[in-house]
PDB file of C-alpha atoms in Angstrom:
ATOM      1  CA  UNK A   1      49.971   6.714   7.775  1.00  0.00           C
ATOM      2  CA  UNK A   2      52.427   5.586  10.315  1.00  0.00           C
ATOM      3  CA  UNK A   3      51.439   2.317  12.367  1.00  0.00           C
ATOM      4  CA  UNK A   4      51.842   1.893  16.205  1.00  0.00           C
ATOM      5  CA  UNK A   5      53.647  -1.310  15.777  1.00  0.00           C
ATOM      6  CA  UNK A   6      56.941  -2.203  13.400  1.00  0.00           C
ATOM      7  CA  UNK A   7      57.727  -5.552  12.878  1.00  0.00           C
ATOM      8  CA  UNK A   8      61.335  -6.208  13.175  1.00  0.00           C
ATOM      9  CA  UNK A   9      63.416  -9.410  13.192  1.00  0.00           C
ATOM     10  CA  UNK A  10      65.398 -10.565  15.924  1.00  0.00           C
ATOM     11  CA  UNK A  11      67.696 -13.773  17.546  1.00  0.00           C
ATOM     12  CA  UNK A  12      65.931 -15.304  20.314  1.00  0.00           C
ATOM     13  CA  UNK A  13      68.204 -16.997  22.991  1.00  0.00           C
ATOM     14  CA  UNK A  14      66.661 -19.727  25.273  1.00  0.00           C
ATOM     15  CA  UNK A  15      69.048 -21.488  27.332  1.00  0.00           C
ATOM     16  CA  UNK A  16      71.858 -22.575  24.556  1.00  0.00           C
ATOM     17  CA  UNK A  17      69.320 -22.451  21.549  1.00  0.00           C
ATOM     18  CA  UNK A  18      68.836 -19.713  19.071  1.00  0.00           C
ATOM     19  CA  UNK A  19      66.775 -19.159  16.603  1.00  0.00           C
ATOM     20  CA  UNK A  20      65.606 -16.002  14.416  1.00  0.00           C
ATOM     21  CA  UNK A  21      62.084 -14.894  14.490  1.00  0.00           C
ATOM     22  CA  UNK A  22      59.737 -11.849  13.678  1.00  0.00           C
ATOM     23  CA  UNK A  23      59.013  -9.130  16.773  1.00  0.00           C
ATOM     24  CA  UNK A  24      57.150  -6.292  16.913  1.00  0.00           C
ATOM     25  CA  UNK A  25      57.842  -3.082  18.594  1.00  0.00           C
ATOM     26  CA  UNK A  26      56.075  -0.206  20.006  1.00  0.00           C
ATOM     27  CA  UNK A  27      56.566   2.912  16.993  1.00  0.00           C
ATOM     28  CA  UNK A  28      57.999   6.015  17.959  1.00  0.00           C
ATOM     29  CA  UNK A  29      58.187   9.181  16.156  1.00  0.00           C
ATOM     30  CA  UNK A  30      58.560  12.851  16.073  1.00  0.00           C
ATOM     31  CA  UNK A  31      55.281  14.820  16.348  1.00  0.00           C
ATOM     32  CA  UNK A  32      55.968  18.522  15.561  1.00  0.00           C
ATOM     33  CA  UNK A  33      53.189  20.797  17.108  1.00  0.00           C
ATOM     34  CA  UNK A  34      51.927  24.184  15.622  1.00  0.00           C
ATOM     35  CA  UNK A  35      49.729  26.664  16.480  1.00  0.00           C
ATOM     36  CA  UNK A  36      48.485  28.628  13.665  1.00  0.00           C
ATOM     37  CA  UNK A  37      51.359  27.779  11.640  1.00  0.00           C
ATOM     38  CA  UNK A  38      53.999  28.273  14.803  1.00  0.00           C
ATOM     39  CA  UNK A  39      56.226  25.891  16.191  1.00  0.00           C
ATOM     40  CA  UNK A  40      54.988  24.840  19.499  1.00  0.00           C
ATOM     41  CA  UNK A  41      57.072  22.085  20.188  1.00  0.00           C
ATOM     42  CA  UNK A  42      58.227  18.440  19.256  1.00  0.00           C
ATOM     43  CA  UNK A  43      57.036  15.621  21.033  1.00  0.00           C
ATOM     44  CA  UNK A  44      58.292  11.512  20.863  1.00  0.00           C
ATOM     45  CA  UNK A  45      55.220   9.723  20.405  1.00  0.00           C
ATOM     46  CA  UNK A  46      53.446   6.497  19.151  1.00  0.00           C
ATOM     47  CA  UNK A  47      51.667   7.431  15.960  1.00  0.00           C
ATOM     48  CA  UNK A  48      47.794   7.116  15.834  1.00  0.00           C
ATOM     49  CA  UNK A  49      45.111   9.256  17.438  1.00  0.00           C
ATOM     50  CA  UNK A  50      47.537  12.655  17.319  1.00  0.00           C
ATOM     51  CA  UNK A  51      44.709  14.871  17.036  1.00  0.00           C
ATOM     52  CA  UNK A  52      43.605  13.826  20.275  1.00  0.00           C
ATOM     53  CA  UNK A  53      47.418  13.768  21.651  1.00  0.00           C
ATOM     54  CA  UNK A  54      47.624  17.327  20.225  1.00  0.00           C
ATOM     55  CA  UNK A  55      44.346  18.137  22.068  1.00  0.00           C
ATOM     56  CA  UNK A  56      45.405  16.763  25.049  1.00  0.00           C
ATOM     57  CA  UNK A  57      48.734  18.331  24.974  1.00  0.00           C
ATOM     58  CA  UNK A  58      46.740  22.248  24.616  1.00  0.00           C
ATOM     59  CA  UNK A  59      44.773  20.995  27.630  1.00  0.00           C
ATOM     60  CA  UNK A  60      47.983  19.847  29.941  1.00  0.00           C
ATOM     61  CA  UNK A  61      49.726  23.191  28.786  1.00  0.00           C
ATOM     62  CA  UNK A  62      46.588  25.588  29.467  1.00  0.00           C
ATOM     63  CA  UNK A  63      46.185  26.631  25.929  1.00  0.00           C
ATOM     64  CA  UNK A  64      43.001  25.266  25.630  1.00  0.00           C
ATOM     65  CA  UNK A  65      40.016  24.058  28.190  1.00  0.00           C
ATOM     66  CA  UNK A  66      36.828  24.029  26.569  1.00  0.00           C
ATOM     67  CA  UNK A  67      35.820  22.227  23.033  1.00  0.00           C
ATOM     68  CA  UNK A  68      34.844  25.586  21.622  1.00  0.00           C
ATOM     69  CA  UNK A  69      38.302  26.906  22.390  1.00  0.00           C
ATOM     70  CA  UNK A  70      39.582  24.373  19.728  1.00  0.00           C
ATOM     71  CA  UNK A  71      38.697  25.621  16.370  1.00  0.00           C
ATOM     72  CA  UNK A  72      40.955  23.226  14.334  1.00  0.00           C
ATOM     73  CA  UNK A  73      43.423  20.333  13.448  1.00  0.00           C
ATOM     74  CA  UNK A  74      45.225  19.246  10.802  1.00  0.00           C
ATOM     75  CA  UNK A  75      48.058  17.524   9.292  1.00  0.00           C
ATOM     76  CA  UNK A  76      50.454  19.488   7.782  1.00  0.00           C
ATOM     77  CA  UNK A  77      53.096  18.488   4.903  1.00  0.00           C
ATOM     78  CA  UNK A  78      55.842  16.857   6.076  1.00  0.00           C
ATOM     79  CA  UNK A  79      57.541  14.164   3.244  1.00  0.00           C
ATOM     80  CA  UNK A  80      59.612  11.809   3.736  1.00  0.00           C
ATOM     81  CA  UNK A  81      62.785  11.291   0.910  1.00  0.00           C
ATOM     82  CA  UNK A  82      60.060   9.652  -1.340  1.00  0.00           C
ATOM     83  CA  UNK A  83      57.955  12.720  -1.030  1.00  0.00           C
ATOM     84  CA  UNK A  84      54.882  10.899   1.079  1.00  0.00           C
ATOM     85  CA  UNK A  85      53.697  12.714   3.680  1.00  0.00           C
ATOM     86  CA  UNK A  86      54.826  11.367   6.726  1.00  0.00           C
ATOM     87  CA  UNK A  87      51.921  12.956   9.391  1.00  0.00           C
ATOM     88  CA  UNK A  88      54.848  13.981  11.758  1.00  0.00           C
ATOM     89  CA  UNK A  89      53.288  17.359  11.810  1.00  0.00           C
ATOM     90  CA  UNK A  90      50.243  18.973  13.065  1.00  0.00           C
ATOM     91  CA  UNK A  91      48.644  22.777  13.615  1.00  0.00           C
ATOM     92  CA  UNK A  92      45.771  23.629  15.182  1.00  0.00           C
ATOM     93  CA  UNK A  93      43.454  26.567  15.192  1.00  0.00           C
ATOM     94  CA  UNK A  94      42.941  28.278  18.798  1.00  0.00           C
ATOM     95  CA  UNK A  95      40.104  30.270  19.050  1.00  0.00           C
ATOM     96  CA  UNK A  96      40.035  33.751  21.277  1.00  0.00           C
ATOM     97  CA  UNK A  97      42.870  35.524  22.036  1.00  0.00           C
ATOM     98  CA  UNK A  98      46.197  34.111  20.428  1.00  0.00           C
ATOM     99  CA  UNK A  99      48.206  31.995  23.099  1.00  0.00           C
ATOM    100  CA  UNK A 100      51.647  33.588  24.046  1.00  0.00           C
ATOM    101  CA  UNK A 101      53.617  30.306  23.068  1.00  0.00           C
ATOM    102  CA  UNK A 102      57.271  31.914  24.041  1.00  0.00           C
ATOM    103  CA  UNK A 103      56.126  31.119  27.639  1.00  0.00           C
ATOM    104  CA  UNK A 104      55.584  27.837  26.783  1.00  0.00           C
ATOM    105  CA  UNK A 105      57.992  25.021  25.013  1.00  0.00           C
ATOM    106  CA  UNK A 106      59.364  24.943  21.781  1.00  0.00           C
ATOM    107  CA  UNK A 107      62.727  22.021  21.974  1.00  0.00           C
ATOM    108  CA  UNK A 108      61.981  18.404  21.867  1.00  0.00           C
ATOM    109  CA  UNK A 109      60.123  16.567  24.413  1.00  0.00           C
ATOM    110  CA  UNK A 110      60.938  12.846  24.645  1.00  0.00           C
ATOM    111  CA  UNK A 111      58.393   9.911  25.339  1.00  0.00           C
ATOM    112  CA  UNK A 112      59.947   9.771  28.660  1.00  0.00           C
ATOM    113  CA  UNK A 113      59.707  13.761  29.724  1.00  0.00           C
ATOM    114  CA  UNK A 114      56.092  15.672  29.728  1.00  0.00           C
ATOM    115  CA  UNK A 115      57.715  18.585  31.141  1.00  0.00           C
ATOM    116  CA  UNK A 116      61.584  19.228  29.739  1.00  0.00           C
ATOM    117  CA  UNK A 117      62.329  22.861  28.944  1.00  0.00           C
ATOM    118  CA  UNK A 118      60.440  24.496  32.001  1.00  0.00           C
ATOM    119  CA  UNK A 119      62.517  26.781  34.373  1.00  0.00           C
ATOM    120  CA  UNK A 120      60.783  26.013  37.783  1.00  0.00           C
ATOM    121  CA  UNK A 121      58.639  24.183  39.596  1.00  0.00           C
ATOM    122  CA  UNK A 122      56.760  26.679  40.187  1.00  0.00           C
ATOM    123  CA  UNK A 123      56.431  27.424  36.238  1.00  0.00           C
ATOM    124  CA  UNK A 124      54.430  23.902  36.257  1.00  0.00           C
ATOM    125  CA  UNK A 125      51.498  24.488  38.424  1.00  0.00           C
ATOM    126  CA  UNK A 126      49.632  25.635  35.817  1.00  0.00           C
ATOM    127  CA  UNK A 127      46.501  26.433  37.265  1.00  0.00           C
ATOM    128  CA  UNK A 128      43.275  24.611  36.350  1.00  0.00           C
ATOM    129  CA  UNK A 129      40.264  26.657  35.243  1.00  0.00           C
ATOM    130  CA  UNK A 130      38.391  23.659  37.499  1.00  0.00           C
ATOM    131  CA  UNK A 131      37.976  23.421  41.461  1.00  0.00           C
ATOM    132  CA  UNK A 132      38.229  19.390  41.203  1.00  0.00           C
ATOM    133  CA  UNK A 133      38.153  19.513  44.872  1.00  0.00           C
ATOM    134  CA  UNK A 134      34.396  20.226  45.241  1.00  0.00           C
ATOM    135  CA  UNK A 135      33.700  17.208  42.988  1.00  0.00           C
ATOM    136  CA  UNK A 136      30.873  15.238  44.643  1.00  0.00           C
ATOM    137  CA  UNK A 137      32.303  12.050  42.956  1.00  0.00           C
ATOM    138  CA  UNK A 138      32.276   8.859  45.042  1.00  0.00           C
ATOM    139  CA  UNK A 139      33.457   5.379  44.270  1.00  0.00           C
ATOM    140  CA  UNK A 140      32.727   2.037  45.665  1.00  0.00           C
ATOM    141  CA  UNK A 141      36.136  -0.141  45.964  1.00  0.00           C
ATOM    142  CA  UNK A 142      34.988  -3.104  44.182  1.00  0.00           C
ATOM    143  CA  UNK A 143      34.304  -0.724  40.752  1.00  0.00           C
ATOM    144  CA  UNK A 144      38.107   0.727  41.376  1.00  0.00           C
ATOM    145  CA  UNK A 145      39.491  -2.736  42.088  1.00  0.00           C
ATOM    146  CA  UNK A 146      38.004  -4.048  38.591  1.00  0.00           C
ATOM    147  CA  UNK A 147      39.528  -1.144  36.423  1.00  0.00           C
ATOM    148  CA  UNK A 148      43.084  -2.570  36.014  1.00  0.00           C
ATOM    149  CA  UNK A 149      41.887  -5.203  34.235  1.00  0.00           C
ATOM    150  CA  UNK A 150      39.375  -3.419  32.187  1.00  0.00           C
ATOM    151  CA  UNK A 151      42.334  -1.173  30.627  1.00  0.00           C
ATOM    152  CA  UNK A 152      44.722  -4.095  30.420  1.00  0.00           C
ATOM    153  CA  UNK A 153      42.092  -5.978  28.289  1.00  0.00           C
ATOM    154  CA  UNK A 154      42.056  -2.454  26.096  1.00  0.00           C
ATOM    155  CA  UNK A 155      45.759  -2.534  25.615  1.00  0.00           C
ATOM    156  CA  UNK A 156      46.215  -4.049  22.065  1.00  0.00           C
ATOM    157  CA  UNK A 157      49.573  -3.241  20.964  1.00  0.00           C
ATOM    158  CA  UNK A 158      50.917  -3.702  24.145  1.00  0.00           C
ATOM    159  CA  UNK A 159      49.600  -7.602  23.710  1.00  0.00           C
ATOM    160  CA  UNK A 160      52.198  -7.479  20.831  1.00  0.00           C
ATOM    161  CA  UNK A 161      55.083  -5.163  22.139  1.00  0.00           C
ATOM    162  CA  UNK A 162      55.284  -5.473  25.865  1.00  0.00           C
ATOM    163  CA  UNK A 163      56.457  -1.699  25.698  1.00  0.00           C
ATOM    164  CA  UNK A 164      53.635   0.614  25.758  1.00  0.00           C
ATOM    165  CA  UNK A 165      51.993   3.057  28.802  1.00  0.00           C
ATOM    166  CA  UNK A 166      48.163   3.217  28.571  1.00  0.00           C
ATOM    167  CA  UNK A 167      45.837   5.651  29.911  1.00  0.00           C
ATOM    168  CA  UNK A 168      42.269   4.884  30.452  1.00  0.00           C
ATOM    169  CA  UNK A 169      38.708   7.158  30.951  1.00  0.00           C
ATOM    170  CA  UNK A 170      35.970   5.910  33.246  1.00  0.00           C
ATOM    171  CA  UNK A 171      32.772   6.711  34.180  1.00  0.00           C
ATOM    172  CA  UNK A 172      31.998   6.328  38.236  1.00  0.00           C
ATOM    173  CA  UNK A 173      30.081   2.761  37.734  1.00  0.00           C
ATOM    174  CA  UNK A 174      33.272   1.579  35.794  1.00  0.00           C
ATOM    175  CA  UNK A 175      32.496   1.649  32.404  1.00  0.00           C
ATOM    176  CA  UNK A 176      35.226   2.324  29.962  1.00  0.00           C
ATOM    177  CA  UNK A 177      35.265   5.613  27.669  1.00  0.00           C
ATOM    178  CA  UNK A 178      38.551   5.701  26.255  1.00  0.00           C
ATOM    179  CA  UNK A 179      41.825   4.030  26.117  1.00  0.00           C
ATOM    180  CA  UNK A 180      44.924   5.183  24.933  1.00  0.00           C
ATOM    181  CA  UNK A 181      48.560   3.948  24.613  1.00  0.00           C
ATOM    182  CA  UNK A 182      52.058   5.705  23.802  1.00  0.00           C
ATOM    183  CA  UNK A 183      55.455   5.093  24.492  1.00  0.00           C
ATOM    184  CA  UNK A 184      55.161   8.184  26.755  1.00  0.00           C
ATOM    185  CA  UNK A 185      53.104   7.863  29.626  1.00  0.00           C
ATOM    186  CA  UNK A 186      52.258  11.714  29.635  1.00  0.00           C
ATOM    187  CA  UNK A 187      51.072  11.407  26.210  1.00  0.00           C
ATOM    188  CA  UNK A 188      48.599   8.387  26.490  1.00  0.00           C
ATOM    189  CA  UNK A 189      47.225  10.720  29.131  1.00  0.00           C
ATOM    190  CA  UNK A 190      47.104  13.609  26.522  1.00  0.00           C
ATOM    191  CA  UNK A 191      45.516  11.572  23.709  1.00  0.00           C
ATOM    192  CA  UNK A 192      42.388  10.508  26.572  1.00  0.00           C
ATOM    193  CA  UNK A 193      41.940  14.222  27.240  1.00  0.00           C
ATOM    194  CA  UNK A 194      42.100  15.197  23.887  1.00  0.00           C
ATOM    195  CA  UNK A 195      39.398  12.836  23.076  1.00  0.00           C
ATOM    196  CA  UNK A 196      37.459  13.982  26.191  1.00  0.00           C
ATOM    197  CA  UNK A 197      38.056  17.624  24.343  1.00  0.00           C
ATOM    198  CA  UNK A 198      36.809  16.433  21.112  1.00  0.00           C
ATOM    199  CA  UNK A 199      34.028  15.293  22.261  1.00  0.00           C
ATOM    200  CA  UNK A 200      32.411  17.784  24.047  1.00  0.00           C
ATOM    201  CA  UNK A 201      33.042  16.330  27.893  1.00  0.00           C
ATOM    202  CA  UNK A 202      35.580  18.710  29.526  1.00  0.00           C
ATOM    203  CA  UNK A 203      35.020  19.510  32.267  1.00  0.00           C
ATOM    204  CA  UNK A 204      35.657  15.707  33.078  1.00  0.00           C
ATOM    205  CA  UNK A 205      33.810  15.819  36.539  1.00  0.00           C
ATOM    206  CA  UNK A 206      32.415  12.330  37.852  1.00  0.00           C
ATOM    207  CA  UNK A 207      35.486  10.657  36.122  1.00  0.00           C
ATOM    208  CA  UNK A 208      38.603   8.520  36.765  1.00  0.00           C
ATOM    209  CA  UNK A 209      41.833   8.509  35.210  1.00  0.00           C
ATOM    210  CA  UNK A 210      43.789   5.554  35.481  1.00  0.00           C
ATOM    211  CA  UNK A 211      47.359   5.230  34.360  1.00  0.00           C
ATOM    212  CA  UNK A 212      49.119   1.842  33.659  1.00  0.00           C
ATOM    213  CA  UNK A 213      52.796   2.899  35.680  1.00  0.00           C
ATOM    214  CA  UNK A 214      53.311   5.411  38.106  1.00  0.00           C
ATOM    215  CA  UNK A 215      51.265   8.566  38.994  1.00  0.00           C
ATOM    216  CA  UNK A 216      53.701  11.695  38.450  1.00  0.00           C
ATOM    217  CA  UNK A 217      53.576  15.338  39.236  1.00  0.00           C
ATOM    218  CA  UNK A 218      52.812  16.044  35.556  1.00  0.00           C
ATOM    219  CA  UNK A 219      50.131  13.758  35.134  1.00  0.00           C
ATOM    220  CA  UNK A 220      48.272  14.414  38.534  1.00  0.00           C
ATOM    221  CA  UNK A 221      48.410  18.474  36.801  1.00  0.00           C
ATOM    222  CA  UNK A 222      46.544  17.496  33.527  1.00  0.00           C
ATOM    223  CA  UNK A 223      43.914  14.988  35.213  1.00  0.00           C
ATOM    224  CA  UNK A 224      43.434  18.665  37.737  1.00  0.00           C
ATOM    225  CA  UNK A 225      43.795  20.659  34.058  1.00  0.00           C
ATOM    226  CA  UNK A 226      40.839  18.119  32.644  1.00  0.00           C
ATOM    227  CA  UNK A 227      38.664  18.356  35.713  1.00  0.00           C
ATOM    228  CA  UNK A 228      39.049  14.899  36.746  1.00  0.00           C
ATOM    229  CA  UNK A 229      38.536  14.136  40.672  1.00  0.00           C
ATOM    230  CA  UNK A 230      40.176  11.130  40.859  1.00  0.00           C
ATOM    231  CA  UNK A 231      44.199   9.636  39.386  1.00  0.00           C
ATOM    232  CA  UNK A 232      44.578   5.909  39.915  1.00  0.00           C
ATOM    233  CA  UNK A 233      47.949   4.248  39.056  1.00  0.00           C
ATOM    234  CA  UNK A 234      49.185   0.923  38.950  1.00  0.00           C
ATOM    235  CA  UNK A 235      52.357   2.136  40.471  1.00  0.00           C
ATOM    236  CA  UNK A 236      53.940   3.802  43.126  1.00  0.00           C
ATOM    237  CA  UNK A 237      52.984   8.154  42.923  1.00  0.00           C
ATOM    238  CA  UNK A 238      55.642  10.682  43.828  1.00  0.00           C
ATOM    239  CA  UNK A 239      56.063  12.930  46.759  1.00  0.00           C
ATOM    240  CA  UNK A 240      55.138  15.932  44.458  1.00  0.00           C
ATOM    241  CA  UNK A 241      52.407  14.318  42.990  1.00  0.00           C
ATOM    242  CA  UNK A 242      51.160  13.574  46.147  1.00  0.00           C
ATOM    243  CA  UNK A 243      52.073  16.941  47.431  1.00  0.00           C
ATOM    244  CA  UNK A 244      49.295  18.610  44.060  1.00  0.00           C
ATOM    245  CA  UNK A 245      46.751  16.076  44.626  1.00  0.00           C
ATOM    246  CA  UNK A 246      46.394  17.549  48.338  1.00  0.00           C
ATOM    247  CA  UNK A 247      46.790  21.016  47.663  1.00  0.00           C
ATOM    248  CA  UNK A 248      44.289  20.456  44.570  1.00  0.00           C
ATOM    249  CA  UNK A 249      41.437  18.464  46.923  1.00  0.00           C
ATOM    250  CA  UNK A 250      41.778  15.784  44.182  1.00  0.00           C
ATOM    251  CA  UNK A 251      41.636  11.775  44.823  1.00  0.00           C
ATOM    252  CA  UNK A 252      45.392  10.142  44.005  1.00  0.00           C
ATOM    253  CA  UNK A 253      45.578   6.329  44.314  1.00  0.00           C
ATOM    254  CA  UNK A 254      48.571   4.250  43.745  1.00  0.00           C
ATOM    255  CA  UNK A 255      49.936   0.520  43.441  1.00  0.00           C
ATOM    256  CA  UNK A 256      46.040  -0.165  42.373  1.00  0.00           C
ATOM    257  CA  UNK A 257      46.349  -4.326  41.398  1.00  0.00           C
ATOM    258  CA  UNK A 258      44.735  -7.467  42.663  1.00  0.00           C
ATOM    259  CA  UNK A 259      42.030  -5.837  45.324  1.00  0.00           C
ATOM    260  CA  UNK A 260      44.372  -3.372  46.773  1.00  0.00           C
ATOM    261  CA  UNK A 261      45.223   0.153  46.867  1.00  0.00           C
ATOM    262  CA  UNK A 262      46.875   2.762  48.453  1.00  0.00           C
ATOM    263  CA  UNK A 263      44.655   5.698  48.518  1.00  0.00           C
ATOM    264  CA  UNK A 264      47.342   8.929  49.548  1.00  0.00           C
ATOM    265  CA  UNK A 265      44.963  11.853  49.166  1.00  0.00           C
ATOM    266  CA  UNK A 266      40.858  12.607  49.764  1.00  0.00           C
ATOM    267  CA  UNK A 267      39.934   9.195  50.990  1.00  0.00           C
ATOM    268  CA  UNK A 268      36.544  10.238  51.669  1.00  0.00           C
ATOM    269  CA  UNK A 269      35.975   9.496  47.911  1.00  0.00           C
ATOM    270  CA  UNK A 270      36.343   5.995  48.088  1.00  0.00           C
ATOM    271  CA  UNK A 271      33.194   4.306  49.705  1.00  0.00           C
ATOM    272  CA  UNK A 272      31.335   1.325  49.453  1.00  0.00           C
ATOM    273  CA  UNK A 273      27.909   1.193  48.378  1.00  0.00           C
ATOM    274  CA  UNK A 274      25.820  -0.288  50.779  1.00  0.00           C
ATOM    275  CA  UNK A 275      23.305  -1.119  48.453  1.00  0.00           C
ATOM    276  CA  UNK A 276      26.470  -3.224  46.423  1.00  0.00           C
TER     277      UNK A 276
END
């Protein structure tokens, strides 16, 4: 199967000295997505864990919200011109009533776009199945405070490649459930939901996302599409992403590193423990 990292060989410059020397680089590769044999759509992505990227993807699009709803996945043929399968290609099996996929995508989606082909804005607000706005979740600010570092020690290709987003699943005492990296930062997001799928968790209520660059309208939908309460980012959230996590009741905090935040929506989440 296809590896997240290539190894590639390159001329370092420093100053007026140069010198060639082995690099590696974040993969990326087509993903084509059925459903029952029909073309969904074609995502960029960093191979490994594209069952749970294909999950996750089902989730973000509304196709799928419950573990049950997910019958199936598998790889599909797809050879290279040596005739190995190359993994580029997976269907799943909905369950229920068959998903009308000419409302949804079927054109390429790049690592850098989670939501290319959609007409409107108002096409994207997909709305969730959950009310994360009546989540009773707190957290104390020293627990957020200590997550950044907790997914950057779970980033292991981007030790080697410097170019990959992560997404990371926590429980509301910190501990870390899942960790995920792409060259897309929509679909590191999609592979931690589709894991939270596979494994039986969604709704994701008590949880926190937290995403390794900025916060974006798309990804503040499929944390709301997962059930999760709270989206922490590293970086700076838009104005529409800001805009959904109010109108959603659902926690969005940005430019999360070294003890500070910015917390833009439902504050009242964040509190200290007393007892800390």
């Amino acid at each position: 199967m296809a590896r997240a990292t290539v190894r590639r060989r390159v001329v370092r410059l420093r100053g007026a000295e140069r010198g060639a020397r082995p690099d590696s680089l974040a993969a990326e590769e087509p993903l084509e997505i059925r459903i029952g044999g029909e073309a969904l759509t074609v995502t960029m992505r960093t191979p490994g864990h594209d069952f749970d990227l294909v999950a996750g993807f089902l989730v973000g699009e509304g196709l799928v919200g419950a573990t049950e709803e997910l019958a199936a996945l598998r790889y599909c043929a797809g050879a290279d011109e040596d005739g190995a399968n190359t993994y580029n290609v997976v269907d799943a099996t909905v369950r229920g009533a068959r998903p009308a996929l000419s409302a949804h995508r079927n054109l390429l989606t790049t690592s850098a776009c989670g939501l290319c082909g959609r007409d409107t804005v108002d096409a994207v607000r997909t709305r969730s199945r959950w009310d994360v706005s009546a989540d009773p979740l707190t957290l104390d600010p020293e627990v957020l405070y200590a997550l950044p570092e907790r997914l950057r020690a779970a980033q292991r290709a981007f030790e080697s490649t410097g170019g990959l987003h992560a997404a990371a699943l926590f429980t509301a005492d910190g501990a870390l459930l899942c960790a995920r990296e792409d060259v897309g930062r929509h679909n590191a997001v999609d592979k931690v939901v589709g894991w939270a799928l596979r494994e039986g968790l969604l709704p994701l209520r008590g949880h926190v996302l937290l995403v390794s660059g900025r916060a974006s309208f798309e990804l503040t939908q499929k944390a709301a599409l997962a059930g999760l309460p709270l989206l922490a980012a590293v970086s700076a959230p838009s104005s529409l992403a800001v805009d959904l996590a109010e109108e959603l009741g659902l926690t969005l905090v940005g430019f999360l590193r070294e003890r500070t935040a910015n917390v833009y929506t439902r504050a009242d989440r964040i509190v200290a423990d007393p007892h800390g």
